Tab-separated table of C-alpha atoms in Angstrom:
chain	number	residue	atom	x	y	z
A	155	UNK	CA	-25.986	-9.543	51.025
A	156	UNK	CA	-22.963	-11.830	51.196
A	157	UNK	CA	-20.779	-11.382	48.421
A	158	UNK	CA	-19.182	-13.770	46.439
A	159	UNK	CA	-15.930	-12.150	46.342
A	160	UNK	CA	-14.442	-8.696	47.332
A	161	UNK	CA	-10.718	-7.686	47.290
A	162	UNK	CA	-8.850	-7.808	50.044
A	163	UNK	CA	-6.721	-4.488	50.070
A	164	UNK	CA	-5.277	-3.804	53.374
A	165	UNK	CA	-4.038	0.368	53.752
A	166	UNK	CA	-0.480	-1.225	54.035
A	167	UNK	CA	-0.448	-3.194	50.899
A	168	UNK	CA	-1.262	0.067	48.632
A	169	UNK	CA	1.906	1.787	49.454
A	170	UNK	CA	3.542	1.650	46.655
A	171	UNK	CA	0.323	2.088	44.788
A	172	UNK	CA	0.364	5.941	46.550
A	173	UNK	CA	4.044	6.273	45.282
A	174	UNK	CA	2.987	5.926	42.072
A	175	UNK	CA	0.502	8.438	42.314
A	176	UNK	CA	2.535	11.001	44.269
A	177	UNK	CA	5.357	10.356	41.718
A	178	UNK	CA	3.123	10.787	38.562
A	179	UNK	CA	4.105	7.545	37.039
A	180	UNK	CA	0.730	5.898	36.764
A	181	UNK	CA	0.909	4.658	33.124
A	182	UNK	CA	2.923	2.034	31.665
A	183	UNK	CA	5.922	3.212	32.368
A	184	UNK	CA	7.896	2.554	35.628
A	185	UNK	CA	10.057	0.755	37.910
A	186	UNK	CA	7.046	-1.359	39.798
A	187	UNK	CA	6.517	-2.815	36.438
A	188	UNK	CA	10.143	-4.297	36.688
A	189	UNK	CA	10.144	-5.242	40.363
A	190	UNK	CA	6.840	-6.769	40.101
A	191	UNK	CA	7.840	-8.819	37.557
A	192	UNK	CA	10.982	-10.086	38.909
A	193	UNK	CA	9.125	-10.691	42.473
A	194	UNK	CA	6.031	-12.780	40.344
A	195	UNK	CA	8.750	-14.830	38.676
A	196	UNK	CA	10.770	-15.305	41.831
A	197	UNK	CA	7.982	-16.425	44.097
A	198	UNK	CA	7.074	-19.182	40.679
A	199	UNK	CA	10.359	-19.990	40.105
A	200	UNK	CA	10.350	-19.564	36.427
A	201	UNK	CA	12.141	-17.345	34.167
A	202	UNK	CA	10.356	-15.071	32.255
A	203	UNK	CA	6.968	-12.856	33.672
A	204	UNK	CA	5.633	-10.468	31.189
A	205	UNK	CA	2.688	-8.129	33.045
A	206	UNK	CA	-0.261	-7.278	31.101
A	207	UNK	CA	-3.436	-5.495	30.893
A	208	UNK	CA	-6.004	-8.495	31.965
A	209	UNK	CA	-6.497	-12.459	32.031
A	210	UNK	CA	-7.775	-12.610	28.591
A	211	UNK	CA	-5.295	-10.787	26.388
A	212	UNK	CA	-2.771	-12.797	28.729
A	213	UNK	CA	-4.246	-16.040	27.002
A	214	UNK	CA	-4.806	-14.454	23.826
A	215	UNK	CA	-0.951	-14.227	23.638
A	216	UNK	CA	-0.373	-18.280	24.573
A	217	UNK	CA	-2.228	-18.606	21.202
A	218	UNK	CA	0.245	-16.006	19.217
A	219	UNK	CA	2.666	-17.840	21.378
A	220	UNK	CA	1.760	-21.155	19.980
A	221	UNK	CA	1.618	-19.751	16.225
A	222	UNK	CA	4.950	-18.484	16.814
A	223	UNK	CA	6.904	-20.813	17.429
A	224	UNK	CA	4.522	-23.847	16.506
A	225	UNK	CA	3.512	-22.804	13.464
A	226	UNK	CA	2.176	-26.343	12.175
A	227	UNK	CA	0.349	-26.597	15.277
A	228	UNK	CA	-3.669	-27.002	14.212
A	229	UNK	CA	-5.678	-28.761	16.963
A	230	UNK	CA	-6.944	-27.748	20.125
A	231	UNK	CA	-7.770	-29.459	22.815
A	232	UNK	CA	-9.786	-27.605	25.709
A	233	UNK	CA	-12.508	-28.029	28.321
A	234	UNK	CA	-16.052	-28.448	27.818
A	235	UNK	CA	-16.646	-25.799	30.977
A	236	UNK	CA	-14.419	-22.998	31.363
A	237	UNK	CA	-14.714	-19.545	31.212
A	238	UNK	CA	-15.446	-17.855	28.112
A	239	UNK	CA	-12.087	-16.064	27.702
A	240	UNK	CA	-10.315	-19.444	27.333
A	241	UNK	CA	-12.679	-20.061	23.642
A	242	UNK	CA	-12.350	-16.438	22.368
A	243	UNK	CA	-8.602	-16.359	22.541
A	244	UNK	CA	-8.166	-19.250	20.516
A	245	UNK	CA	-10.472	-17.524	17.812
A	246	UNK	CA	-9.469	-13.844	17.788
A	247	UNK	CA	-7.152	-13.944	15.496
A	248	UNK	CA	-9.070	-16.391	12.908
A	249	UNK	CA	-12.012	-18.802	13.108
A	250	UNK	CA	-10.002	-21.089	10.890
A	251	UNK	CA	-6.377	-21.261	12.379
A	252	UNK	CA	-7.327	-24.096	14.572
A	253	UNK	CA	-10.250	-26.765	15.131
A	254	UNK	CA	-11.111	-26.728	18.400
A	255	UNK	CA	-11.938	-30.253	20.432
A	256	UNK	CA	-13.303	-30.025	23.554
A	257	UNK	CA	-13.177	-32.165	26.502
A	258	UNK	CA	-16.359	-33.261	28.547
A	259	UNK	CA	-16.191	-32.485	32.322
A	260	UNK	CA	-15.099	-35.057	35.354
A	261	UNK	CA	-17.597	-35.238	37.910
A	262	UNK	CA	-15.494	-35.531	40.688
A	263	UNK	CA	-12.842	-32.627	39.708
A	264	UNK	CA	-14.960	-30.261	37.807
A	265	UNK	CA	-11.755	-29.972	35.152
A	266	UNK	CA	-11.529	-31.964	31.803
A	267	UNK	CA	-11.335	-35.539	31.637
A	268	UNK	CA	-8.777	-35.946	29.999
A	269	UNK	CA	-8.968	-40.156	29.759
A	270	UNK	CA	-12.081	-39.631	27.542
A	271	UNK	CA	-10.259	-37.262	24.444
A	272	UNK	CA	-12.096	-36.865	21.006
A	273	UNK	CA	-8.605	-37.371	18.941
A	274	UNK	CA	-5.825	-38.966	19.183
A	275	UNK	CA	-3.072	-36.090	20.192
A	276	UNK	CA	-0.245	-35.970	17.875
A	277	UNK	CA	2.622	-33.271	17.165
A	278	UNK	CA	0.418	-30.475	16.219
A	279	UNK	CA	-1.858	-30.911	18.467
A	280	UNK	CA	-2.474	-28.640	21.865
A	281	UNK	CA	-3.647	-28.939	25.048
A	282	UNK	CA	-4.520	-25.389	26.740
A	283	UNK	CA	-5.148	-26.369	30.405
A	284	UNK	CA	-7.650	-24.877	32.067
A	285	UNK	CA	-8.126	-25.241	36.280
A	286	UNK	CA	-11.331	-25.064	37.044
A	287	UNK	CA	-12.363	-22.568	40.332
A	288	UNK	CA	-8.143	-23.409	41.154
A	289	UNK	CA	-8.562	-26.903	41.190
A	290	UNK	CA	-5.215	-27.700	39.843
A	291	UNK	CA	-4.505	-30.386	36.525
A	292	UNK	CA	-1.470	-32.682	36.814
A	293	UNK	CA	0.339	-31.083	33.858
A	294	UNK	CA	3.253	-33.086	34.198
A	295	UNK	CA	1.296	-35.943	34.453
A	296	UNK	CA	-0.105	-35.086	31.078
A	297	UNK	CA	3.013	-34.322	29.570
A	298	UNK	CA	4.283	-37.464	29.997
A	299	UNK	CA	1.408	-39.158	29.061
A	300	UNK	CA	1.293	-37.172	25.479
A	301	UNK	CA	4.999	-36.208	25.393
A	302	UNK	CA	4.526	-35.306	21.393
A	303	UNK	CA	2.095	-32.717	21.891
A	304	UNK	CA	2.246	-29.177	23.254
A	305	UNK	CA	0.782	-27.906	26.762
A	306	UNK	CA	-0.198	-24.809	27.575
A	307	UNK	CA	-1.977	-23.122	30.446
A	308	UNK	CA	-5.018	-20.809	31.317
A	309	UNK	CA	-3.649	-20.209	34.924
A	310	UNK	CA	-5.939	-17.385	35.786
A	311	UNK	CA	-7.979	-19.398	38.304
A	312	UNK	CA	-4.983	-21.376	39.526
A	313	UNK	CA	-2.073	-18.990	40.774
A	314	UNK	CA	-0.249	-20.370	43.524
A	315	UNK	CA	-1.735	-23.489	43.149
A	316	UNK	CA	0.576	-26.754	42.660
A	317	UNK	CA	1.296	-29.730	40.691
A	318	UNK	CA	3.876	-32.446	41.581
A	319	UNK	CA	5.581	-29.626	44.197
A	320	UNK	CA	6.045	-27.384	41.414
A	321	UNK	CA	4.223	-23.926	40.568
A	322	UNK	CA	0.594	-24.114	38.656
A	323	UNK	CA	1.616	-22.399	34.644
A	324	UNK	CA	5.059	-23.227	35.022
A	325	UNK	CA	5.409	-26.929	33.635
A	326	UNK	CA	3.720	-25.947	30.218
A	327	UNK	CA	5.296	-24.315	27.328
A	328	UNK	CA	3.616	-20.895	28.518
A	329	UNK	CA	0.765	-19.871	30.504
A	330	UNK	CA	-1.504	-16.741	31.074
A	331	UNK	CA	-2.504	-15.456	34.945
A	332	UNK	CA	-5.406	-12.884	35.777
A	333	UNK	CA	-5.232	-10.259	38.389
A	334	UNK	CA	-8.688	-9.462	38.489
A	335	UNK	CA	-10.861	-7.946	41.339
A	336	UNK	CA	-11.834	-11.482	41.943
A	337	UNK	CA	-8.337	-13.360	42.119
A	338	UNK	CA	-6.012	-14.490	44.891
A	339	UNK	CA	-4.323	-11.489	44.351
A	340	UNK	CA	-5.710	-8.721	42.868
A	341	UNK	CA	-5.072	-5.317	40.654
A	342	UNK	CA	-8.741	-4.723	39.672
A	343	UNK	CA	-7.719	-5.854	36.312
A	344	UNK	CA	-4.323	-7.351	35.247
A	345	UNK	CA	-2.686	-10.266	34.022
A	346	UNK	CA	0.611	-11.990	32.893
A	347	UNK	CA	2.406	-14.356	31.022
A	348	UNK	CA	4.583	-17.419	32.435
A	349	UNK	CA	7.359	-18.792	30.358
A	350	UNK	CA	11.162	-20.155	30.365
A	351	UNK	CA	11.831	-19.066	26.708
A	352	UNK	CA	13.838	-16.186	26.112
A	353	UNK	CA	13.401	-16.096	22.393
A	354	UNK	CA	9.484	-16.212	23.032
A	355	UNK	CA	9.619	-13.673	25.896
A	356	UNK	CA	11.363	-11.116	24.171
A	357	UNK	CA	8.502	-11.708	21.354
A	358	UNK	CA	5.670	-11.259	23.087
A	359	UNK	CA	6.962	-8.456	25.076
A	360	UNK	CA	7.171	-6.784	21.606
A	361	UNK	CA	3.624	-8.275	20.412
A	362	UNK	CA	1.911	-6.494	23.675
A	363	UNK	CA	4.122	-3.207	23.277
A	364	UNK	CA	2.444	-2.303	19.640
A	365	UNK	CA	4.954	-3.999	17.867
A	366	UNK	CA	7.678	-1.399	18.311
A	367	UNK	CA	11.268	-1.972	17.772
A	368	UNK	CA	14.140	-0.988	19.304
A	369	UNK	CA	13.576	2.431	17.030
A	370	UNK	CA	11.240	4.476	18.705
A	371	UNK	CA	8.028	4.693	16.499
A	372	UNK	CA	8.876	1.692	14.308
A	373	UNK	CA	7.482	-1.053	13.853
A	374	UNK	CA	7.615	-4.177	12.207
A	375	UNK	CA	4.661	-7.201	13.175
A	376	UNK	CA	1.136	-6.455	13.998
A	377	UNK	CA	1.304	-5.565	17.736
A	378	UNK	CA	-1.368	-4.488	20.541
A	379	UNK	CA	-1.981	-2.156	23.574
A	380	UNK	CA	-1.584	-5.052	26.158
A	381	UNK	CA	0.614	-3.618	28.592
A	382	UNK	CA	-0.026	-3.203	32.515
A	383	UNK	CA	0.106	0.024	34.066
A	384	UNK	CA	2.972	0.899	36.682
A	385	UNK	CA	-0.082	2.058	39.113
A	386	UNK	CA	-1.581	-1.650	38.626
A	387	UNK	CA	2.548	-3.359	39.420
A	388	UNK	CA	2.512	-1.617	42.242
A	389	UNK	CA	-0.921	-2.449	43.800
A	390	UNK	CA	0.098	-6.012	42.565
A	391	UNK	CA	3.777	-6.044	44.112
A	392	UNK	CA	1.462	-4.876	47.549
A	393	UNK	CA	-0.658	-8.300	47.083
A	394	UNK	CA	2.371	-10.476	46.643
A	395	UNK	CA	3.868	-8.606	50.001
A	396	UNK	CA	0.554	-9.563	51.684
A	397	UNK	CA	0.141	-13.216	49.820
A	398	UNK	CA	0.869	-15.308	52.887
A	399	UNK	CA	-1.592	-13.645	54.933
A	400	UNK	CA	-4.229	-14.573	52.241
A	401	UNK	CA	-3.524	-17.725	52.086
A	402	UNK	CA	-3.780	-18.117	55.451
A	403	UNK	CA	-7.311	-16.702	55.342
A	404	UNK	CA	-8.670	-18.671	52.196
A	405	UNK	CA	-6.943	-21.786	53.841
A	406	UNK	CA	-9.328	-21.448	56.747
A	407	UNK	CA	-12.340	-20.546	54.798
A	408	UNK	CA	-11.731	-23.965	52.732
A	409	UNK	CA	-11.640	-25.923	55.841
A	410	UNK	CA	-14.395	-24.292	57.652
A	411	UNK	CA	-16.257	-25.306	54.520
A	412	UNK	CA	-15.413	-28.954	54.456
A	413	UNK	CA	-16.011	-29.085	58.121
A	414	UNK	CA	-19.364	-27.790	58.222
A	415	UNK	CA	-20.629	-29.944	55.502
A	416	UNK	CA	-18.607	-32.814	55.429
A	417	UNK	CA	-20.975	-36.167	55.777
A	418	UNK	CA	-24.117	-34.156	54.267
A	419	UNK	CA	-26.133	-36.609	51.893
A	420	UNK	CA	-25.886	-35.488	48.449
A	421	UNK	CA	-22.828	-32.715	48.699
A	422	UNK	CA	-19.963	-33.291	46.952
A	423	UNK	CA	-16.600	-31.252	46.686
A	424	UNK	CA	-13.792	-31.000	44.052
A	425	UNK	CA	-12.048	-33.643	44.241
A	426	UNK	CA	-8.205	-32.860	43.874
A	427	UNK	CA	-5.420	-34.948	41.415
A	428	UNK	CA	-3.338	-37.027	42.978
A	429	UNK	CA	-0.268	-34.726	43.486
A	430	UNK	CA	-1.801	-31.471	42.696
A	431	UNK	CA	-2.817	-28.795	45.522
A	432	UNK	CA	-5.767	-26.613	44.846
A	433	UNK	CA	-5.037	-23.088	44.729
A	434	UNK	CA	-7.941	-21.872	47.533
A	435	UNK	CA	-9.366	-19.364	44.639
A	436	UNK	CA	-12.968	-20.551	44.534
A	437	UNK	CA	-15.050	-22.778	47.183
A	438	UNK	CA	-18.157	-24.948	45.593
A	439	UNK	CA	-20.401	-27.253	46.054
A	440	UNK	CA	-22.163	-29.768	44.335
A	441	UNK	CA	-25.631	-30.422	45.443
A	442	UNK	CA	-26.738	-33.810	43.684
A	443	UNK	CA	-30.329	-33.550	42.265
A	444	UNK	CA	-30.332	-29.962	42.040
A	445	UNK	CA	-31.970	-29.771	38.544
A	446	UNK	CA	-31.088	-25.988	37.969
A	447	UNK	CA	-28.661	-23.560	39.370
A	448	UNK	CA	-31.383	-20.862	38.886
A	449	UNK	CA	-32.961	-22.449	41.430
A	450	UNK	CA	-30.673	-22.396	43.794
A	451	UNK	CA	-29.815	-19.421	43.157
A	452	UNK	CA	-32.849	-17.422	44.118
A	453	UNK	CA	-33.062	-19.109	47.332
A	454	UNK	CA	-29.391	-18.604	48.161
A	455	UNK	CA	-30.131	-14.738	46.880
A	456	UNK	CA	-33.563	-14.748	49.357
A	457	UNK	CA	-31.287	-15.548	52.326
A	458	UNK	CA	-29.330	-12.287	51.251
A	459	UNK	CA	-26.040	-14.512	49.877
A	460	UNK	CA	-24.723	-14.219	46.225
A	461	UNK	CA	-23.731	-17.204	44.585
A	462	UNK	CA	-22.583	-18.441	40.990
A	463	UNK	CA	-22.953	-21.050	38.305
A	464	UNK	CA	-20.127	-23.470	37.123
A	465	UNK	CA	-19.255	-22.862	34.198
A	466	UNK	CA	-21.705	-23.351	31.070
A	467	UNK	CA	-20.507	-26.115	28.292
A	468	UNK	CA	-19.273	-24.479	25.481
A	469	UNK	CA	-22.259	-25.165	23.296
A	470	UNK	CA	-24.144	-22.455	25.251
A	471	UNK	CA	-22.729	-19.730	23.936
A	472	UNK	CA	-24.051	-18.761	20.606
A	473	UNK	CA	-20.979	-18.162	18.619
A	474	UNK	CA	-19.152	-21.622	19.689
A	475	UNK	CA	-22.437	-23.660	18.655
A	476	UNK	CA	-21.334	-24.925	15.535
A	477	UNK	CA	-18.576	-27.140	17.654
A	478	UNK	CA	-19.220	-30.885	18.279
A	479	UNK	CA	-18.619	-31.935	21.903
A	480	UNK	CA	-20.661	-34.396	24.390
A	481	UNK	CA	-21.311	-32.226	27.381
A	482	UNK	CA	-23.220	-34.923	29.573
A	483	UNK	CA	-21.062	-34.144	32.435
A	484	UNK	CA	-20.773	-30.303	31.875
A	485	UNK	CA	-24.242	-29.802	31.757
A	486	UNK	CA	-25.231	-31.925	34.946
A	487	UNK	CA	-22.117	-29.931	36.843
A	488	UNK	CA	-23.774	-26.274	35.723
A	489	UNK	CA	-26.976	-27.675	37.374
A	490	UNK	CA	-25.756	-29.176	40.223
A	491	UNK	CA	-22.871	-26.945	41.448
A	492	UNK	CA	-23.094	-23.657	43.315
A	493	UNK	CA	-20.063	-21.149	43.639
A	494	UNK	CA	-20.333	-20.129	47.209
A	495	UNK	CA	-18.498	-16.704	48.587
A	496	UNK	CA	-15.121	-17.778	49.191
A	497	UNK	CA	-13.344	-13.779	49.554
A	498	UNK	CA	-10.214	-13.439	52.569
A	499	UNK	CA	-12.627	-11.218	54.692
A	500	UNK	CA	-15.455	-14.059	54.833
A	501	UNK	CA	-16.488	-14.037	58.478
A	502	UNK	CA	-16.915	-17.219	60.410
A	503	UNK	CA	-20.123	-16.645	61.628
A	504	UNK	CA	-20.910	-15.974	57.723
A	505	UNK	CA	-19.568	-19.216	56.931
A	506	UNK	CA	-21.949	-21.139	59.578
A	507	UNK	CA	-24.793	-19.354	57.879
A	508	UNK	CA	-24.351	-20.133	54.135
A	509	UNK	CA	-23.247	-23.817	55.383
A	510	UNK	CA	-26.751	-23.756	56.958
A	511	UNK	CA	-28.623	-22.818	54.057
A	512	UNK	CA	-26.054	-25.130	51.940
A	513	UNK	CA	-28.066	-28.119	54.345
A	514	UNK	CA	-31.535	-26.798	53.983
A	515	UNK	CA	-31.371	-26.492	50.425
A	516	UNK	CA	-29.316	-29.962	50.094
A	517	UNK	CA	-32.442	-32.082	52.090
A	518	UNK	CA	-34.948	-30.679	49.579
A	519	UNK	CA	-33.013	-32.820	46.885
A	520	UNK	CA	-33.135	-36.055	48.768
């Protein structure tokens, strides 16, 4: 079986992962933590990095973020098809603390359309930014567009991606990155926070540490276990040593891709914003016709390749079906689009193949 992803984790990039096991400081305490950091938030050019434990608490804090220093703030406007994690952070801490509007899909980009919005945006109202499979959102773009209202970023697909030459996460207010097992750049889980304000870093970093204060044991606001292990900096500072080589690799699997199947009736890509780079995380396809990814998804798994769906609109899920949303274009994108593997280590040959059954499968739509 193909996979859809695997890590790439060369011997050489997990040397300072073995230092941090030979050295006994594997939990979250440690200098990797430190020079991680500072190397993330080099490499992004933006000020503040705080590593955590995953992707989701990582967005989970852009809401605390938002309540902290927005604390009028009461709309939100997201994505009709993103991944779960993006819907649950806005409502861990409170069903009621904002109304959520989402955003029916583009058909061409896969990400929100944002010239069809269910509100007007005003002062208190938010945008979290989502990029779907790393296809990156003109942010700035936005920004300008809605200059009253507050942006903030689910980056975890988009990492290294850009919009108008500048970072992915680092035009917005604050944004959340995951290092999981499936990312650009891994640390089997793991995530962080983006953000230029001081005040706000030096908040959350206290939010994610328990709540402690400068007094050892003390506390004084609710606070949680959110904090990254030294062992996990460490395999991450390895990844950003190696990043350049992986983007070399997912470069070529992107264009392989496009090459292969460029001109086939009825196969669409993402289509990218005008000024906006995608970040090479995830490589689909959209097949038109295809009236269910199941489908396509047991023939894909009877030629020994593993796929997956686009993302499901948010009404799917049982707990978010009480929001109104049209999901036209959501729904037709989770039946027509299949997630092919897209990992650093994806062979040429490999490529050929799925690109082959990509065609077979494609003709028996027309």
């Amino acid at each position: 079986m193909i996979p859809i992803y695997k890590p790439y984790l060369p011997k050489e990039s997990l040397k300072y992962a073995y230092d941090a096991i030979e050295t006994g400081w594997i939990s979250s305490i440690g200098e990797y933590k430190n020079i991680a950091s500072n190397k993330l938030s080099k490499i992004l050019n933006v000020k503040h990095c705080l590593l955590l434990s995953n992707g989701t608490v990582a967005t989970h804090l852009l809401i605390k973020a938002i309540k902290y220093r927005y604390p009028k703030a009461n709309k939100v406007i997201v994505p009709n098809n993103v991944y779960i994690a993006a819907y649950n952070s806005i409502l861990f801490d409170g069903i009621n603390d904002f109304k959520i509007y989402p955003v029916d899909a583009n058909l061409f980009t896969w990400n929100a359309d944002y010239s069809k919005l269910p509100i007007e945006p005003d002062e208190n109202t938010v945008f979290l930014v989502v990029h779907n499979l790393g296809n990156i959102v003109n942010v700035p773009s936005l920004k300008q567009k809605y200059p009253k209202s507050i942006f903030i970023e689910d980056n975890c697909e988009g990492i290294f991606g850009e919009y108008e030459s500048k970072m992915s996460g680092t035009e917005s207010f604050c944004s959340s990155l995951s290092f999981f097992g499936n990312k650009n750049i891994t640390t089997g889980e793991g995530g962080a926070i983006l953000t230029n304000d001081t005040d706000l870093f030096k908040y959350l970093s206290k939010l994610q540490g328990q709540g402690q204060t400068e007094t050892r044991f003390i506390h004084d606001v609710l606070g949680y276990n959110y904090r990254m292990t030294n062992i996990h900096a460490a395999i991450l500072l390895g990844q950003m040593d190696i990043y350049e080589e992986i983007k070399t690799k997912k470069i070529k699997i992107f264009n392989m891709y496009k090459e292969y199947l460029k001109g086939v009736d009825g196969v669409y890509f993402q289509m990218e914003e005008i000024g906006c780079s995608h970040s090479l995380w995830m490589f689909g396809v959209r097949i038109e016709g295809n009236k269910s990814y199941m489908n396509a998804k047991n023939i894909f798994e009877s030629a020994g390749i593993e796929t997956r769906p686009m993302f499901y609109p948010i009404t799917r899920h049982k707990h978010l079906q009480h929001i109104e949303c049209i999901d036209t274009n959501a729904i037709k994108l989770n039946n027509e689009c299949i997630i092919l593997p897209s990992y650093p280590e994806l062979k040429d040959i490999e490529i050929e193949y799925i690109c082959d059954i990509v065609k077979r499968y494609s003709k028996e739509m027309l």
